[in-house]
Coordinates of C-alpha atoms in Angstrom, one line a residue:
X205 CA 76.5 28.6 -14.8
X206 CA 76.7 28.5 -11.0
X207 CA 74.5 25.6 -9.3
X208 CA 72.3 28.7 -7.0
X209 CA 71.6 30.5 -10.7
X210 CA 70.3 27.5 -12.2
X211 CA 68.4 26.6 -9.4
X212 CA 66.7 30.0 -9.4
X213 CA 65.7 29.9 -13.2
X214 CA 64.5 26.2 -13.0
X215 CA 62.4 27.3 -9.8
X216 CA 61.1 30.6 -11.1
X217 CA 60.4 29.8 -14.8
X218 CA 60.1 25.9 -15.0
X219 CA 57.8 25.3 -11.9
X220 CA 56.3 28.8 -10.6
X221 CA 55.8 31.0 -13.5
X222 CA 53.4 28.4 -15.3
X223 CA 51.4 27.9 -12.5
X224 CA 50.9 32.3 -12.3
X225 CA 49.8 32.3 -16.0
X226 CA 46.1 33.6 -15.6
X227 CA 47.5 36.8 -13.1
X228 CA 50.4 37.3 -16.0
X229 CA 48.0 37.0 -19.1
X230 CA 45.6 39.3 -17.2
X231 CA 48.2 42.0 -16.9
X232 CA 49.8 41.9 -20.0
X233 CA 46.3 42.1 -21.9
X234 CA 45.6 44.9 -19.2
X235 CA 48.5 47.0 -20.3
X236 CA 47.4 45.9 -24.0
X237 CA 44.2 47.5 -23.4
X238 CA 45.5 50.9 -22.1
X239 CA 47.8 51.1 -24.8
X240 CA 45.1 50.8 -27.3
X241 CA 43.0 53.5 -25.5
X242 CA 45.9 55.7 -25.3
X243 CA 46.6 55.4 -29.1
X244 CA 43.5 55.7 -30.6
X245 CA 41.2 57.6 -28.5
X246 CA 43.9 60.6 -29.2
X247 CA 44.1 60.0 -33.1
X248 CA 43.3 62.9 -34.9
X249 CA 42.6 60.9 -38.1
X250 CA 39.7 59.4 -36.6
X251 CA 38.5 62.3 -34.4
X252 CA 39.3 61.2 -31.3
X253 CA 36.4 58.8 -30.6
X254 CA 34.7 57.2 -28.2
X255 CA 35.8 53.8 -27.0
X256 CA 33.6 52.9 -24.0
X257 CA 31.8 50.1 -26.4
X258 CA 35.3 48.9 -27.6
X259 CA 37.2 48.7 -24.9
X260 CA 34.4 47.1 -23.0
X261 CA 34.3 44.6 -25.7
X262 CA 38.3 43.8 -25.5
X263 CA 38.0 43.9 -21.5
X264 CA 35.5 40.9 -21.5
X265 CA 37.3 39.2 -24.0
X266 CA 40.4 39.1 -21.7
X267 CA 38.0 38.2 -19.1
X268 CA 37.1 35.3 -20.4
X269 CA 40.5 33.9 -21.7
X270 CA 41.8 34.6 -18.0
X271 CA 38.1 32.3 -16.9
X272 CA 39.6 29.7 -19.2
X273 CA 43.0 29.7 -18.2
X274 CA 42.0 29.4 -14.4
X275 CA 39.9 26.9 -14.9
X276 CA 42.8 24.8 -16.7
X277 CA 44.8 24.9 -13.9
X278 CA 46.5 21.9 -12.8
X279 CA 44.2 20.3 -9.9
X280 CA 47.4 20.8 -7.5
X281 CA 48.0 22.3 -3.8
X282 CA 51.1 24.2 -4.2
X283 CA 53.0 27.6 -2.9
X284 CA 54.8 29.3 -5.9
X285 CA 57.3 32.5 -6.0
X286 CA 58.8 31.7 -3.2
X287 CA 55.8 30.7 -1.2
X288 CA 54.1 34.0 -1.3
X289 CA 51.4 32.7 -3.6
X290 CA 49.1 29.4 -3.0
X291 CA 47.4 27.5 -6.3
X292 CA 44.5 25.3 -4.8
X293 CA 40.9 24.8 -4.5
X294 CA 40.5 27.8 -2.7
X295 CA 42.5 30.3 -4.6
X296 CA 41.0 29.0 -8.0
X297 CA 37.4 28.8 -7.2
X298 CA 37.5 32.1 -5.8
X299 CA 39.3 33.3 -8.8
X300 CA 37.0 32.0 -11.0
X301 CA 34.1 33.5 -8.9
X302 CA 35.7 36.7 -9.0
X303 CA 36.4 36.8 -12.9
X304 CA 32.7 35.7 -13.2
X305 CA 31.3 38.2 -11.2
X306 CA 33.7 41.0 -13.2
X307 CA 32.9 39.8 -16.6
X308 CA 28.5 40.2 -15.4
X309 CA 29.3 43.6 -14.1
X310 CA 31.0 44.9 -17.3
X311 CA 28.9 43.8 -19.3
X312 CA 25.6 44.6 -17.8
X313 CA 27.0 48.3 -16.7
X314 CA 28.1 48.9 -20.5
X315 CA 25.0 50.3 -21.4
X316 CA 24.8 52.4 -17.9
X317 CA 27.5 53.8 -19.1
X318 CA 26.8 55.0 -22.4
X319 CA 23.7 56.6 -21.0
X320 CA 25.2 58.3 -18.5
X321 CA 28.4 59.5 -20.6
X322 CA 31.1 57.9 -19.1
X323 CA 32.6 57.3 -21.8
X324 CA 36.0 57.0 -21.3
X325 CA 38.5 53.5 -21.5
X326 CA 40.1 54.0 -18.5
X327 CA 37.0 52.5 -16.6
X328 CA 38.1 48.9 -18.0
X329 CA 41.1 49.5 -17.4
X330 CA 40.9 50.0 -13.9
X331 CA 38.3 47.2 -13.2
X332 CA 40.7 44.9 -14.5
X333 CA 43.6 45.7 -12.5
X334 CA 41.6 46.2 -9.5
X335 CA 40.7 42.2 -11.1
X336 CA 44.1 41.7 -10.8
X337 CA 44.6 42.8 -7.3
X338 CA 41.8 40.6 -6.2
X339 CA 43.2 37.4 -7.8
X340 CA 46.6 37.8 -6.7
X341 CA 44.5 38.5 -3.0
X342 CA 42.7 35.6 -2.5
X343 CA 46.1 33.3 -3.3
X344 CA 48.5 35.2 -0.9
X345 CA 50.3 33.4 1.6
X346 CA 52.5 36.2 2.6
X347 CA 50.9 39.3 4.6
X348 CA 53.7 41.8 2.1
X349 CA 51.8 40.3 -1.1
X350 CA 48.7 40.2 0.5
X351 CA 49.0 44.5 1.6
X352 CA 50.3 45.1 -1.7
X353 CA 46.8 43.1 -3.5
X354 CA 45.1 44.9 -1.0
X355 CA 46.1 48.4 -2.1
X356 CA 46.5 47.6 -6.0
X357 CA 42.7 47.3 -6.5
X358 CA 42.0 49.7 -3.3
X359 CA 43.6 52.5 -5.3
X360 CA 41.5 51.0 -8.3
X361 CA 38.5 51.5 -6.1
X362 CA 39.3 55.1 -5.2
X363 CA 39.2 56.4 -8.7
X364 CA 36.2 54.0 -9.7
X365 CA 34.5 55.5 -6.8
X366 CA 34.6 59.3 -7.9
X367 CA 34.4 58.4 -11.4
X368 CA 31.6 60.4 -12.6
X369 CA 33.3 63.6 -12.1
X370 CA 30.7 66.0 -13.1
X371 CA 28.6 64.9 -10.1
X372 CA 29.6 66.0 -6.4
X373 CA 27.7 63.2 -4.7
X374 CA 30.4 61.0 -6.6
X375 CA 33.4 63.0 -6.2
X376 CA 32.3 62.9 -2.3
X377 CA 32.3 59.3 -2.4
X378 CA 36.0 58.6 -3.5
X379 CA 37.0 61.3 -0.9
X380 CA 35.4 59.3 2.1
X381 CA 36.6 56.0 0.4
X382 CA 40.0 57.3 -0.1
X383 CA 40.4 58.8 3.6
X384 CA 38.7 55.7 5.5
X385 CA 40.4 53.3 3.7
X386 CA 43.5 54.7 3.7
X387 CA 43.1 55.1 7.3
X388 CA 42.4 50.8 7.0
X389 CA 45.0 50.3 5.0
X390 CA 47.8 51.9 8.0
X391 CA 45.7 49.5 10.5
X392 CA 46.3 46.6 8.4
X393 CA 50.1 46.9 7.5
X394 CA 50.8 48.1 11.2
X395 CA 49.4 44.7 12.5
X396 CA 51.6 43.0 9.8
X397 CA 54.7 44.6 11.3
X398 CA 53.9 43.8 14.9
X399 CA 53.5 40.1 13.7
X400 CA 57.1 40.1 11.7
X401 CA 58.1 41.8 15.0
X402 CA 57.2 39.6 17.1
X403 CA 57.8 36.6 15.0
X404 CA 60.3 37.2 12.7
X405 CA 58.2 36.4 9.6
X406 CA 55.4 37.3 7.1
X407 CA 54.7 34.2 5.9
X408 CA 51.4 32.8 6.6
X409 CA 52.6 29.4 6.5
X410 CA 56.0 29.9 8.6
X411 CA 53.3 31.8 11.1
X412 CA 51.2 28.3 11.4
X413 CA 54.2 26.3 12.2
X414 CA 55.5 28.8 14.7
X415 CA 51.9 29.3 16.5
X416 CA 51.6 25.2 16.6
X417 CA 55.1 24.1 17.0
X418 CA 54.9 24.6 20.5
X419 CA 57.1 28.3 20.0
X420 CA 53.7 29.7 21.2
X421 CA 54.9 29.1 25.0
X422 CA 58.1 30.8 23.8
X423 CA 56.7 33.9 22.6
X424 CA 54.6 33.8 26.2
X425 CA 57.9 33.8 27.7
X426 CA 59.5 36.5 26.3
X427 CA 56.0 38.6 26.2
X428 CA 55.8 38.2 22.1
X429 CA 52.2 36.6 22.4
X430 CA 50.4 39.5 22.9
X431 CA 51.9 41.7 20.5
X432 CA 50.9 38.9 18.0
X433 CA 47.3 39.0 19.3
X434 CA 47.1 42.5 19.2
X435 CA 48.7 42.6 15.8
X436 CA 46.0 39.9 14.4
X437 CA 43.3 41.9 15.1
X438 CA 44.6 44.9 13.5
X439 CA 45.0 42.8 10.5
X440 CA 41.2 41.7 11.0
X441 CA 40.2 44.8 11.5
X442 CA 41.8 45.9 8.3
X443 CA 40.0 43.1 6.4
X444 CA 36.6 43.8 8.6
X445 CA 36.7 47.3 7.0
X446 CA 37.2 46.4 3.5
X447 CA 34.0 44.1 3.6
X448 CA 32.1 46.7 5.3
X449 CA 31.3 44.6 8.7
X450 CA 29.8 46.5 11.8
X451 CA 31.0 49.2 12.9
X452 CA 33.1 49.7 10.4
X453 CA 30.7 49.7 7.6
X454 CA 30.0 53.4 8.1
X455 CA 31.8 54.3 4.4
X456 CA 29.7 52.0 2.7
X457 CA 26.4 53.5 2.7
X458 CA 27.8 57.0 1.4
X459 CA 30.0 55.1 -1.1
X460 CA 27.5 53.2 -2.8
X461 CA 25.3 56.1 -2.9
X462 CA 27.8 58.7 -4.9
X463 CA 29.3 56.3 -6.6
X464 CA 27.8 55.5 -10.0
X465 CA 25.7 52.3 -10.3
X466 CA 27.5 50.4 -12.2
X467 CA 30.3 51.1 -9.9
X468 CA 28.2 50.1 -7.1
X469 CA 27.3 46.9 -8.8
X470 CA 30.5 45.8 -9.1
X471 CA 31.5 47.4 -5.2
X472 CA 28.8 45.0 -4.3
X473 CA 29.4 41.8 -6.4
X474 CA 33.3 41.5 -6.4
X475 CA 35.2 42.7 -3.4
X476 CA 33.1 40.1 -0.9
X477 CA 34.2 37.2 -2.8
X478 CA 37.9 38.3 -2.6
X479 CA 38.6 39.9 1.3
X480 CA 36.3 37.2 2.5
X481 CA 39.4 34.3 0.9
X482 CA 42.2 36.9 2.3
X483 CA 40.1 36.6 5.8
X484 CA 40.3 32.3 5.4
X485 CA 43.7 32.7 4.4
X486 CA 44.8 34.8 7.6
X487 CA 42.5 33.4 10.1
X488 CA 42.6 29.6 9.2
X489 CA 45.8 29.5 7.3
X490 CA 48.1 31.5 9.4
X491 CA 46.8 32.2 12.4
X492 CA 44.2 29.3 13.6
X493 CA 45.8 28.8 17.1
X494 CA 45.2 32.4 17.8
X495 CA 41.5 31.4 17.3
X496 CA 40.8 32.8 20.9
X497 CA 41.5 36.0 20.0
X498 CA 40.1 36.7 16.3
X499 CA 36.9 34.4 16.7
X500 CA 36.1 37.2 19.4
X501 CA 36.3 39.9 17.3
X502 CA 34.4 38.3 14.7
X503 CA 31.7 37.7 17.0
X504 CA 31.7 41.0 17.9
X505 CA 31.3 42.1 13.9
X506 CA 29.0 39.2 13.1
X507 CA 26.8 40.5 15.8
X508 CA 26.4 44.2 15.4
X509 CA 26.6 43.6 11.2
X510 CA 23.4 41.6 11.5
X511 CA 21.9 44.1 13.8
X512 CA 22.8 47.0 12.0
X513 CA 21.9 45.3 9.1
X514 CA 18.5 44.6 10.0
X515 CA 18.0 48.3 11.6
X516 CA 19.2 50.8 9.5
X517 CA 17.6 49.6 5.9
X518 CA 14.3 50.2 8.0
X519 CA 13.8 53.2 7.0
X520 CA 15.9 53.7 3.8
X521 CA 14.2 55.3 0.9
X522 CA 17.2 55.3 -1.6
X523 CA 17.4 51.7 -3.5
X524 CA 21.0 51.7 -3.2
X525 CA 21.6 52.8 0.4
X526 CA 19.0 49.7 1.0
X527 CA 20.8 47.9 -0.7
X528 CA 24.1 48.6 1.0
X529 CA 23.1 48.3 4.1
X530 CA 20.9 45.0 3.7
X531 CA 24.9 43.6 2.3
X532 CA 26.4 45.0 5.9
X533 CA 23.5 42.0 7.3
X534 CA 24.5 39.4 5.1
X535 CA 28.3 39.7 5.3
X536 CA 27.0 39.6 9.4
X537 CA 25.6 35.9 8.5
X538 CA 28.9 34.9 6.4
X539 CA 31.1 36.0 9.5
X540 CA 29.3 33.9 11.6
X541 CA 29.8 31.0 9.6
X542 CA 33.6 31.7 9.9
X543 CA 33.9 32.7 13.5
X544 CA 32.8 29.0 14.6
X545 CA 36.5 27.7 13.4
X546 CA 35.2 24.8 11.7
X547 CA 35.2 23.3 8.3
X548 CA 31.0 23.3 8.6
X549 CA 31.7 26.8 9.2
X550 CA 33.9 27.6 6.3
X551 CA 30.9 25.0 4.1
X552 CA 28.6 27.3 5.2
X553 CA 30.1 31.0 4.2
X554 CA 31.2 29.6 0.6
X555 CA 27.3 28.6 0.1
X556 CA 26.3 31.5 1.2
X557 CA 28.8 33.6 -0.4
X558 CA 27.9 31.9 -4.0
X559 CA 23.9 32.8 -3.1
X560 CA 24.9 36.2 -2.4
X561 CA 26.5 37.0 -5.2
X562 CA 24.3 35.5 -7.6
X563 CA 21.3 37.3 -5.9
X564 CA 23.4 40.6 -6.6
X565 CA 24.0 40.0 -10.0
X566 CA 20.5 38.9 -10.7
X567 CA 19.4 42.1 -8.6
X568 CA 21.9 45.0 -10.0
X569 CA 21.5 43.5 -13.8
X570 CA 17.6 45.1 -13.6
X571 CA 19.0 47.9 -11.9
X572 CA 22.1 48.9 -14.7
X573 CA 20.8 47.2 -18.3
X574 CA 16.9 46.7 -17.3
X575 CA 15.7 50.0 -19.1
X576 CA 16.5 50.1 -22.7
X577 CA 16.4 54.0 -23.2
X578 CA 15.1 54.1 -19.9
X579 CA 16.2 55.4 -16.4
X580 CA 18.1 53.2 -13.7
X581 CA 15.6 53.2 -10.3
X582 CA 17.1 55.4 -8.0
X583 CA 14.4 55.5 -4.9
X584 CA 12.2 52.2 -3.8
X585 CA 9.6 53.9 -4.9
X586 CA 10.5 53.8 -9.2
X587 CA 9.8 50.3 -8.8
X588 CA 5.6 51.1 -8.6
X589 CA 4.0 48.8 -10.8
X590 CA 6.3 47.2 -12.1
X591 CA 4.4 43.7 -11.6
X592 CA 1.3 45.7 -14.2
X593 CA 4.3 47.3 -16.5
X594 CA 6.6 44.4 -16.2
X595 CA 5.1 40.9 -15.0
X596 CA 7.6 38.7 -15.9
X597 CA 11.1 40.8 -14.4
X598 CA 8.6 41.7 -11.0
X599 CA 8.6 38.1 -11.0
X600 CA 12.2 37.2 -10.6
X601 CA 12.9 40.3 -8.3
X602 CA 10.1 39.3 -6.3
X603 CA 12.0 35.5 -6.0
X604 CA 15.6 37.3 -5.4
X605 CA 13.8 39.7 -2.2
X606 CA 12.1 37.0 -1.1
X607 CA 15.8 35.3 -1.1
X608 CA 17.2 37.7 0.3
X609 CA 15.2 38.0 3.0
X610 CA 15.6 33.9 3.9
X611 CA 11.7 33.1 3.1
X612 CA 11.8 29.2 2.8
X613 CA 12.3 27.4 0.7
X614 CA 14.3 29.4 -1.7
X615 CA 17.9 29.7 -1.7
X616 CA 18.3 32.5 0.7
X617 CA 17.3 30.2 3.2
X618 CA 19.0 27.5 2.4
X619 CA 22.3 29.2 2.6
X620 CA 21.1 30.9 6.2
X621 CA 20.0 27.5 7.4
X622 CA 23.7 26.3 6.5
X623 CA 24.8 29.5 8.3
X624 CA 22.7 28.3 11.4
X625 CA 23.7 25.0 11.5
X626 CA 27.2 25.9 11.6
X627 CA 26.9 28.1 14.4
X628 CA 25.1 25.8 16.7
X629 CA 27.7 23.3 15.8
X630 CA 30.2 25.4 16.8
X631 CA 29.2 26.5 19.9
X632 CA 28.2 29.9 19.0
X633 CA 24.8 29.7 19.1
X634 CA 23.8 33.2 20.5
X635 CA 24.7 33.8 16.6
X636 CA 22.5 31.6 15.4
X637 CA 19.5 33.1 17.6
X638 CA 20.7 36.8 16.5
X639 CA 20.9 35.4 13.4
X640 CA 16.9 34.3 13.5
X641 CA 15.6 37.5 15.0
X642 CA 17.5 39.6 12.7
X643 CA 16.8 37.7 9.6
X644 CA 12.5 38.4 10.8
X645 CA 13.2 41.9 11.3
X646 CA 14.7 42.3 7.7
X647 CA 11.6 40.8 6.0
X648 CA 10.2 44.1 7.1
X649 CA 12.0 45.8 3.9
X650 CA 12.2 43.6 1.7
X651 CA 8.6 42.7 1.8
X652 CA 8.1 46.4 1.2
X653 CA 9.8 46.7 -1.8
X654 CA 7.4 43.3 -3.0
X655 CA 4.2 45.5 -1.9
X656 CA 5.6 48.8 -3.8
X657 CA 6.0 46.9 -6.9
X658 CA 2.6 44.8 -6.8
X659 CA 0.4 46.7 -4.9
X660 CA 1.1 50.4 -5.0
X661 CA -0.3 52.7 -8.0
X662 CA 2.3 55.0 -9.4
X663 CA 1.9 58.7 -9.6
X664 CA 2.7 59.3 -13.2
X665 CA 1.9 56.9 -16.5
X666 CA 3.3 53.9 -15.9
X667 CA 6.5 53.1 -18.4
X668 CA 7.3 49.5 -19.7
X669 CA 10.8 49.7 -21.8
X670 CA 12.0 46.9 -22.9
X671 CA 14.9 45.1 -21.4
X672 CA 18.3 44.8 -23.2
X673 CA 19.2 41.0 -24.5
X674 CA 22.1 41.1 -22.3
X675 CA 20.4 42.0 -19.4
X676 CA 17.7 39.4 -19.8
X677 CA 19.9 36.5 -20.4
X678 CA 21.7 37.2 -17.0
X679 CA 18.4 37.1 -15.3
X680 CA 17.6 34.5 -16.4
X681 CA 21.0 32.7 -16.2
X682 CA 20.9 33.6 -12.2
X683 CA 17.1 33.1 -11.7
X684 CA 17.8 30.0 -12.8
X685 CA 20.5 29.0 -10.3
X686 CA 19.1 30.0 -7.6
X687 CA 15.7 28.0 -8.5
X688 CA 18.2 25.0 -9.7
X689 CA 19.6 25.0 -6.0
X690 CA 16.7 24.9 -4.3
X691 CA 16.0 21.3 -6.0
X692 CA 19.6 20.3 -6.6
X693 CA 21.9 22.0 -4.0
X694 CA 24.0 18.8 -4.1
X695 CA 26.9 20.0 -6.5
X696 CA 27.1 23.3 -5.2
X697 CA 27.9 21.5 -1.4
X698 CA 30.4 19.4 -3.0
X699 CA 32.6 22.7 -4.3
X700 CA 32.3 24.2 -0.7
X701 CA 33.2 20.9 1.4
X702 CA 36.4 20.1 -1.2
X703 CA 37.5 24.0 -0.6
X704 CA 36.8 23.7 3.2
X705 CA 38.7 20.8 3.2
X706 CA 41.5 22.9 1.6
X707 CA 41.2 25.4 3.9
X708 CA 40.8 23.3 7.2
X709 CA 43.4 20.8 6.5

């Protein structure tokens, strides 16, 4: 056995492979899964039945294993597969957040889905590999891995998206997705090329040394520099799109809309948690001595995502359209945070990215699972008297708007304050007063949906279903959080400042 084979196998399959195990369990059961669908919802002996619950059942189970393998990974910083994947802080947190946030969806959509009839296994299956997209995301070091993550759980999101085919509204949906993001998607992997153009690599890493190794001047000389610059925010861009930043956010409202709900809950929960790591890894890991050029253009989002944000829900009827938009304001507030270039900055986003999705999940599992028998609320309006019909759940959604909206001294505002801080510190504090007027302007809506549900008298005989076990646990499980770090924010800070420190170092 030649020295360069053995060097490869002890590489690959001593040192690299057992670091990847979560991503390669996750797969395998993936592929276990479809194969079960496959075989048994076409066997004739048993009638070809229905496997929504099953499947659902054996998709959280390998949800959970994968949680427990990621969170047994060695505490380590290291770059595996030949340096195209990172295991640290960052990459496993985020994992873990992401897995989380997957396993709350699934199971509070499940009975969504059974109501609506869309019941068919192939939903799991593509929520986990779009899963698996997002975890190898938010630990690529290389721009190839990190288009090919990109578009392994975009093309996931595609199909999701127009997944209830019997409605047109839905089917309209994964068109505009498909064609917008696809349009991304070229925008994305054509700035990749101009930066292995213009510096010979697509390693992240390799990128840092070049850009601070003093080969900046180099690539000044011989005109590379600006093909780099213009190739980083292409590849920003890109990443801007996917989390549905001003102005290019234009998809989402439609999206979430057609899509079905529990689709939409998981649009809304997931995605942010992994493009907002691939936007730390590029920006900070890669590229921070080009911080001239992309903390411009995130400036530029940051700004008009708040605005928009604040703005356009104004006069939104639809719950989920609200709801998409009001998410186009907050991801405004989390790209401020990372625009200032600092490791308060980077603090800042995580907290406010952990608030944000907890808020969502707390939010979305009354929306999917909180009508036993009953329908999901479609317009603002459904929710009229709930606080007579429903004291108890009015209660907690009254504390996640009044979150949202940054009303002190919830958690909302806590996370915003961190986001304010940051910017001031960072010298971007015209942010931080957009950031202020914006944040007022939004209480507008949210306050609205607090009057509809305490103070408006419904139309019709009020209705007061029961809410599923599930559904209640979450609510409760999230309510609690959030009321937890408003008195205790202390171990939540400590997670942020050891990734930032990650991240920044």
């Amino acid at each position: 056995m030649s020295l360069q084979h053995y060097s490869f196998v002890s590489l690959v399959f001593d040192v690299d492979l057992p670091l990847m195990i979560p991503v390669i369990y996750l797969s395998t059961a993936t592929m276990a899964v479809l194969m079960y669908g496959v075989v048994f919802s076409t066997d004739a002996k048993r009638h070809a039945p229905v496997l929504q619950k099953s499947t659902t059942l054996l998709g959280l189970w390998t949800l959970v294993l994968t949680l427990l393998l990621v969170l047994n990974t060695p505490d380590l910083e290291a770059t595996v597969l030949y340096h195209t994947q990172s295991i640290d802080n960052l990459s496993t947190t985020l994992q873990a957040g992401i897995l989380i946030a997957t396993i709350v969806s699934l199971w509070s959509g499940l009975g969504y889905c059974i109501r609506t009839r869309l019941n068919t296994y192939e939903y799991v299956v593509l929520v986990l590999l779009a899963t698996q997209g997002m975890m190898l995301l938010v630990a690529s070091q290389d721009l190839v891995g990190l288009y090919l993550a990109i578009e392994l759980q975009s093309l996931c999101f595609y199909v999701l998206a127009a997944y209830a085919r019997h409605s047109e509204f839905a089917v309209e949906a994964g068109l505009k997705y498909f064609v917008l993001g696809a349009f991304s998607s070229g925008l994305l992997l054509f700035g990749a090329s101009l930066m292995y153009g213009a510096t010979g690599t697509t390693n992240l890493m390799d990128m840092a040394s070049i850009f601070a190794g003093g080969t900046s001047d180099a690539l000044s000389t011989t005109h590379g520099m600006p093909t780099c610059e213009l190739g980083l925010v292409l590849i920003t861009v890109g990443l801007l799109f996917k989390l549905a930043a001003a102005p290019f956010h234009m998809w989402s409202p439609d999206v979430y809309e057609g899509a079905p709900t529990s689709v939409t809950a998981y649009f809304m929960m997931v995605p942010k948690i992994a493009f907002m790591g691939a936007l730390l890894r590029v920006l900070y890991g890669g590229c921070y001595d080009l911080m001239d050029t992309w903390q411009t253009v995130l400036i530029l989002a940051s700004g008009l995502s708040m605005i928009v944000g604040a703005f356009a829900a104004l006069v939104q009827t639809r719950l989920k359209r609200l709801l998409a938009l009001s998410s186009v304001g907050h991801v405004g507030f989390m790209l401020a945070a990372v625009s200032t270039g600092t490791m308060e900055g980077v603090e800042a986003m995580l907290v406010y990215l952990a608030v944000y999705t907890v808020m969502n999940i707390t939010m979305f599992t009354y929306i999917l699972g909180g009508e036993q028998g009953g329908n999901s609320p479609r317009l603002v309006t459904d929710l009229t008297g709930l606080g007579l019909t429903q004291p108890v759940i009015a209660l907690t959604m009254c504390i996640i708007w009044f979150s949202m909206a940054g009303i002190p001294p919830l958690a909302g505002f806590y996370s915003k304050a961190m986001v304010f801080y940051s910017a001031v510190a960072g010298n971007v504090t015209t942010l931080a007063i957009l950031g202020v007027l914006t944040s007022v302007v939004s209480c507008f809506y949210y306050i609205r949906v607090i009057k509809i549900m305490y103070f408006e008298k419904s139309k019709t005989w009020p209705e007061a279903p029961r809410m599923e076990q599930g559904a209640a646990y979450i609510q409760g499980l999230g309510l609690g959080f959030l009321v937890l770090l408003m008195v205790y924010p202390a171990p939540l800070e400590t997670m942020a400042s050891r990734i930032a420190l990650t991240v920044c170092a």
